[in-house]
Short mmCIF file of C-alpha atoms in Angstrom, two decimals:
data_model
loop_
_atom_site.label_atom_id
_atom_site.label_comp_id
_atom_site.label_asym_id
_atom_site.label_seq_id
_atom_site.Cartn_x
_atom_site.Cartn_y
_atom_site.Cartn_z
CA UNK N 1 7.32 -12.79 4.16
CA UNK N 2 7.95 -14.62 6.16
CA UNK N 3 8.52 -11.78 8.72
CA UNK N 4 7.93 -7.98 8.83
CA UNK N 5 10.02 -5.78 10.75
CA UNK N 6 13.66 -6.37 12.02
CA UNK N 7 14.78 -9.50 13.46
CA UNK N 8 18.26 -11.21 13.60
CA UNK N 9 16.58 -14.61 14.12
CA UNK N 10 13.23 -15.96 13.12
CA UNK N 11 12.93 -19.69 14.04
CA UNK N 12 16.52 -20.57 13.54
CA UNK N 13 17.33 -18.36 10.48
CA UNK N 14 18.52 -14.66 10.23
CA UNK N 15 16.22 -12.41 8.12
CA UNK N 16 17.32 -8.81 8.79
CA UNK N 17 14.64 -6.41 7.68
CA UNK N 18 11.28 -7.54 6.13
CA UNK N 19 12.10 -11.04 5.45
CA UNK N 20 12.83 -12.77 2.02
CA UNK N 21 9.82 -11.90 -0.35
CA UNK N 22 11.17 -8.25 -1.08
CA UNK N 23 14.60 -9.69 -2.16
CA UNK N 24 14.06 -12.93 -4.05
CA UNK N 25 13.35 -12.86 -7.88
CA UNK N 26 9.83 -13.27 -9.03
CA UNK N 27 8.91 -15.27 -12.16
CA UNK N 28 6.34 -13.09 -14.19
CA UNK N 29 3.88 -13.12 -16.98
CA UNK N 30 2.18 -10.10 -18.34
CA UNK N 31 -1.17 -9.86 -20.27
CA UNK N 32 -2.75 -6.75 -21.70
CA UNK N 33 -6.13 -6.66 -23.40
CA UNK N 34 -9.25 -4.38 -23.72
CA UNK N 35 -10.46 -5.20 -20.34
CA UNK N 36 -7.23 -4.78 -18.20
CA UNK N 37 -3.48 -4.99 -18.05
CA UNK N 38 -2.27 -7.66 -15.67
CA UNK N 39 1.01 -8.98 -14.22
CA UNK N 40 1.19 -12.42 -12.57
CA UNK N 41 4.07 -13.09 -10.12
CA UNK N 42 5.40 -16.15 -8.54
CA UNK N 43 8.32 -16.68 -6.02
CA UNK N 44 9.72 -19.49 -3.93
CA UNK N 45 11.35 -18.35 -0.68
CA UNK N 46 14.83 -19.93 0.02
CA UNK N 47 15.03 -19.90 3.90
CA UNK N 48 11.40 -20.67 4.41
CA UNK N 49 9.12 -23.17 2.55
CA UNK N 50 6.67 -20.62 1.30
CA UNK N 51 5.49 -19.94 -2.27
CA UNK N 52 4.07 -16.50 -2.97
CA UNK N 53 1.81 -15.75 -5.85
CA UNK N 54 0.42 -12.34 -6.83
CA UNK N 55 -1.56 -10.92 -9.62
CA UNK N 56 -1.67 -7.14 -10.12
CA UNK N 57 -4.44 -6.00 -12.44
CA UNK N 58 -5.19 -2.57 -13.71
CA UNK N 59 -8.85 -2.66 -15.16
CA UNK N 60 -9.49 -0.42 -18.01
CA UNK N 61 -11.33 2.74 -17.23
CA UNK N 62 -10.95 2.55 -13.44
CA UNK N 63 -8.39 4.36 -11.19
CA UNK N 64 -7.58 1.36 -9.14
CA UNK N 65 -5.06 -1.52 -8.89
CA UNK N 66 -6.51 -4.96 -7.98
CA UNK N 67 -4.13 -7.21 -5.96
CA UNK N 68 -4.80 -10.83 -5.35
CA UNK N 69 -2.17 -12.68 -3.50
CA UNK N 70 -1.72 -16.37 -1.95
CA UNK N 71 0.79 -17.77 0.38
CA UNK N 72 1.43 -21.50 0.44
CA UNK N 73 3.33 -23.63 2.94
CA UNK N 74 5.11 -26.43 1.04
CA UNK N 75 6.78 -27.51 4.32
CA UNK N 76 5.73 -30.70 6.17
CA UNK N 77 5.02 -28.86 9.40
CA UNK N 78 2.85 -25.94 10.55
CA UNK N 79 4.83 -22.67 10.33
CA UNK N 80 4.26 -19.22 12.00
CA UNK N 81 4.58 -16.07 9.70
CA UNK N 82 3.97 -12.38 9.55
CA UNK N 83 2.69 -11.18 6.17
CA UNK N 84 2.60 -7.37 5.46
CA UNK N 85 1.68 -5.07 2.53
CA UNK N 86 4.46 -2.44 2.91
CA UNK N 87 2.68 0.77 1.30
CA UNK N 88 4.64 3.99 1.74
CA UNK N 89 3.20 7.27 0.86
CA UNK N 90 5.10 10.56 0.09
CA UNK N 91 4.96 13.97 -1.37
CA UNK N 92 3.05 15.66 -2.95
CA UNK N 93 0.02 13.54 -1.55
CA UNK N 94 1.59 13.51 1.91
CA UNK N 95 1.78 16.90 3.61
CA UNK N 96 0.44 19.06 6.53
CA UNK N 97 -2.76 19.53 4.48
CA UNK N 98 -3.42 15.74 4.31
CA UNK N 99 -5.37 13.63 6.78
CA UNK N 100 -5.15 9.94 7.44
CA UNK N 101 -8.21 7.83 8.10
CA UNK N 102 -7.86 4.35 9.65
CA UNK N 103 -11.05 2.95 10.99
CA UNK N 104 -9.60 1.32 14.19
CA UNK N 105 -10.73 1.52 17.78
CA UNK N 106 -7.29 0.79 19.48
CA UNK N 107 -3.93 2.16 19.00
CA UNK N 108 -0.49 0.67 20.39
CA UNK N 109 2.97 2.18 20.74
CA UNK N 110 5.56 -0.41 21.64
CA UNK N 111 8.49 0.34 23.73
CA UNK N 112 11.23 2.20 21.67
CA UNK N 113 14.46 0.82 21.47
CA UNK N 114 17.45 2.35 23.19
CA UNK N 115 18.84 5.01 20.91
CA UNK N 116 15.73 5.66 19.04
CA UNK N 117 15.61 9.36 18.05
CA UNK N 118 12.98 12.05 17.49
CA UNK N 119 9.92 10.04 18.96
CA UNK N 120 7.04 12.28 20.07
CA UNK N 121 4.86 9.46 21.16
CA UNK N 122 4.98 7.70 24.63
CA UNK N 123 6.28 4.25 24.38
CA UNK N 124 4.59 1.25 25.90
CA UNK N 125 1.03 2.80 25.57
CA UNK N 126 -2.35 1.59 24.42
CA UNK N 127 -4.99 4.33 23.53
CA UNK N 128 -8.21 4.86 21.72
CA UNK N 129 -7.23 5.61 18.00
CA UNK N 130 -6.31 8.23 16.72
CA UNK N 131 -5.55 10.08 19.86
CA UNK N 132 -2.21 8.96 21.20
CA UNK N 133 -0.32 10.03 24.36
CA UNK N 134 2.78 12.05 23.56
CA UNK N 135 5.70 13.30 25.47
CA UNK N 136 4.33 16.93 25.24
CA UNK N 137 0.58 16.03 25.28
CA UNK N 138 -1.96 14.15 23.21
CA UNK N 139 -1.26 13.65 19.61
CA UNK N 140 -3.85 13.31 16.73
CA UNK N 141 -2.51 10.71 14.49
CA UNK N 142 -5.01 11.58 11.70
CA UNK N 143 -3.10 14.79 11.23
CA UNK N 144 0.31 14.91 9.20
CA UNK N 145 3.26 16.84 10.61
CA UNK N 146 5.39 18.83 8.04
CA UNK N 147 8.97 17.61 7.16
CA UNK N 148 10.61 20.20 9.35
CA UNK N 149 8.99 18.62 12.31
CA UNK N 150 11.85 15.86 12.44
CA UNK N 151 9.57 13.23 13.74
CA UNK N 152 10.20 9.39 13.71
CA UNK N 153 7.45 7.33 15.38
CA UNK N 154 5.77 3.93 14.95
CA UNK N 155 2.16 2.98 15.97
CA UNK N 156 -0.11 0.14 15.50
CA UNK N 157 -3.84 0.56 14.63
CA UNK N 158 -5.67 -2.48 16.00
CA UNK N 159 -9.30 -3.58 16.64
CA UNK N 160 -10.12 -2.56 13.10
CA UNK N 161 -13.69 -1.82 12.18
CA UNK N 162 -13.11 -2.23 8.57
CA UNK N 163 -10.19 -3.26 6.30
CA UNK N 164 -9.23 -0.08 4.74
CA UNK N 165 -7.27 3.26 5.11
CA UNK N 166 -7.37 6.50 3.26
CA UNK N 167 -5.02 9.45 2.89
CA UNK N 168 -6.78 12.53 1.72
CA UNK N 169 -5.36 15.93 0.53
CA UNK N 170 -7.99 18.49 -0.30
CA UNK N 171 -5.54 20.91 -1.59
CA UNK N 172 -4.79 18.39 -4.41
CA UNK N 173 -8.55 17.17 -4.29
CA UNK N 174 -7.09 13.60 -4.30
CA UNK N 175 -7.68 10.77 -1.90
CA UNK N 176 -5.60 7.33 -1.96
CA UNK N 177 -7.68 4.35 -0.58
CA UNK N 178 -6.22 0.89 0.21
CA UNK N 179 -8.74 -1.90 0.92
CA UNK N 180 -7.77 -5.27 2.32
CA UNK N 181 -9.26 -8.15 4.30
CA UNK N 182 -9.34 -7.24 7.97
CA UNK N 183 -9.65 -10.99 8.97
CA UNK N 184 -6.29 -11.64 7.41
CA UNK N 185 -4.37 -8.36 8.18
CA UNK N 186 -5.53 -7.65 11.67
CA UNK N 187 -3.43 -4.61 12.31
CA UNK N 188 -2.17 -1.45 10.40
CA UNK N 189 1.38 -0.27 11.11
CA UNK N 190 2.01 3.33 10.82
CA UNK N 191 5.52 4.27 10.33
CA UNK N 192 5.92 8.17 10.63
CA UNK N 193 9.17 8.99 9.16
CA UNK N 194 8.73 12.72 8.94
CA UNK N 195 12.15 14.02 8.41
CA UNK N 196 13.29 12.36 11.69
CA UNK N 197 14.74 9.15 10.68
CA UNK N 198 18.55 9.78 11.27
CA UNK N 199 21.37 7.39 10.43
CA UNK N 200 21.49 4.90 7.63
CA UNK N 201 20.06 4.67 5.02
CA UNK N 202 17.93 7.86 5.31
CA UNK N 203 20.02 10.48 7.27
CA UNK N 204 16.94 12.55 7.88
CA UNK N 205 16.00 12.80 4.13
CA UNK N 206 12.89 10.88 3.88
CA UNK N 207 9.35 12.18 4.44
CA UNK N 208 7.30 9.11 4.47
CA UNK N 209 4.09 7.56 5.79
CA UNK N 210 4.41 3.90 6.00
CA UNK N 211 0.79 2.63 6.46
CA UNK N 212 1.02 -1.13 6.31
CA UNK N 213 -1.69 -3.79 6.77
CA UNK N 214 -0.09 -6.54 8.72
CA UNK N 215 -1.06 -9.93 10.13
CA UNK N 216 0.95 -9.28 13.39
CA UNK N 217 2.48 -6.43 15.48
CA UNK N 218 4.78 -4.89 16.78
CA UNK N 219 7.73 -4.56 14.36
CA UNK N 220 10.45 -5.71 16.71
CA UNK N 221 11.10 -8.14 19.57
CA UNK N 222 10.25 -10.80 17.04
CA UNK N 223 8.76 -13.60 17.56
CA UNK N 224 8.37 -13.38 21.25
CA UNK N 225 6.29 -10.04 21.44
CA UNK N 226 3.98 -11.33 18.74
CA UNK N 227 3.56 -14.80 20.42
CA UNK N 228 2.86 -12.93 23.81
CA UNK N 229 0.09 -10.82 22.33
CA UNK N 230 -1.18 -13.70 20.31
CA UNK N 231 -1.13 -12.01 16.93
CA UNK N 232 1.39 -14.50 15.39
CA UNK N 233 -0.42 -16.51 12.75
CA UNK N 234 0.47 -20.03 11.82
CA UNK N 235 0.13 -21.74 8.29
CA UNK N 236 -0.53 -25.51 8.51
CA UNK N 237 1.58 -27.84 6.29
CA UNK N 238 0.23 -27.75 2.67
CA UNK N 239 -2.15 -24.98 3.39
CA UNK N 240 -2.67 -21.60 1.43
CA UNK N 241 -3.81 -18.37 2.72
CA UNK N 242 -5.29 -15.84 0.31
CA UNK N 243 -6.04 -12.06 0.30
CA UNK N 244 -7.65 -9.53 -2.21
CA UNK N 245 -6.70 -5.91 -1.96
CA UNK N 246 -7.50 -2.82 -3.87
CA UNK N 247 -5.57 0.55 -4.22
CA UNK N 248 -7.60 3.32 -5.63
CA UNK N 249 -7.65 7.04 -6.19
CA UNK N 250 -10.51 9.49 -6.37
CA UNK N 251 -11.48 13.02 -5.46
CA UNK N 252 -11.72 13.95 -1.83
CA UNK N 253 -15.34 13.68 -0.86
CA UNK N 254 -17.04 16.60 0.80
CA UNK N 255 -17.06 15.18 4.27
CA UNK N 256 -13.34 14.38 4.29
#
């Protein structure tokens, strides 16, 4: 918050990559009892009059993390914003044996910036998820390429049928699921850094699937592109928006 993606300017202030909330200190309070371990967090942004409150709760006996979060506009005017949960999954869960499930009807690939390397997807395209047009034919985005593929792509899953995604690896018999309110996070960014993100800070070393519920898309041309496609949300003065998410792990179901 208050922006996801890269921008040199967001309503009269520079933010760089992913806004302030990942950089400012959070006040915290921890509790631990027979029912759960919990961490309550609170931060006031500096350049934007937003207050972020979050509770992370690990219930006893359940393989899940419960996340409740609120964002409050303490300014005296309505303010646009982009809100993202920046989940990044890697090895050993991530690999060519794994499959990705996002219950979306539509996928979007934005125009790639000049100098972008190792894209396999066709820029400026809209398609039926998960089959995306690629430079060398259709690409099934439910399949995970290996690290040696040297791929670096970004796609956006939209028109969500449910607020969740799952990455399943039958070799490990492990599935990671993230559930979120689709009326708040209306798109899922899918950052595909499969050994192909060259230059700083990765230099081709990261093998990562960023699967990121987000209130708006795309990740660049901010804020013009999000205003044009009408995905930019606005929080009224004094108002609060809330969300509850759950991250969980379980064995891979037979049908996965």
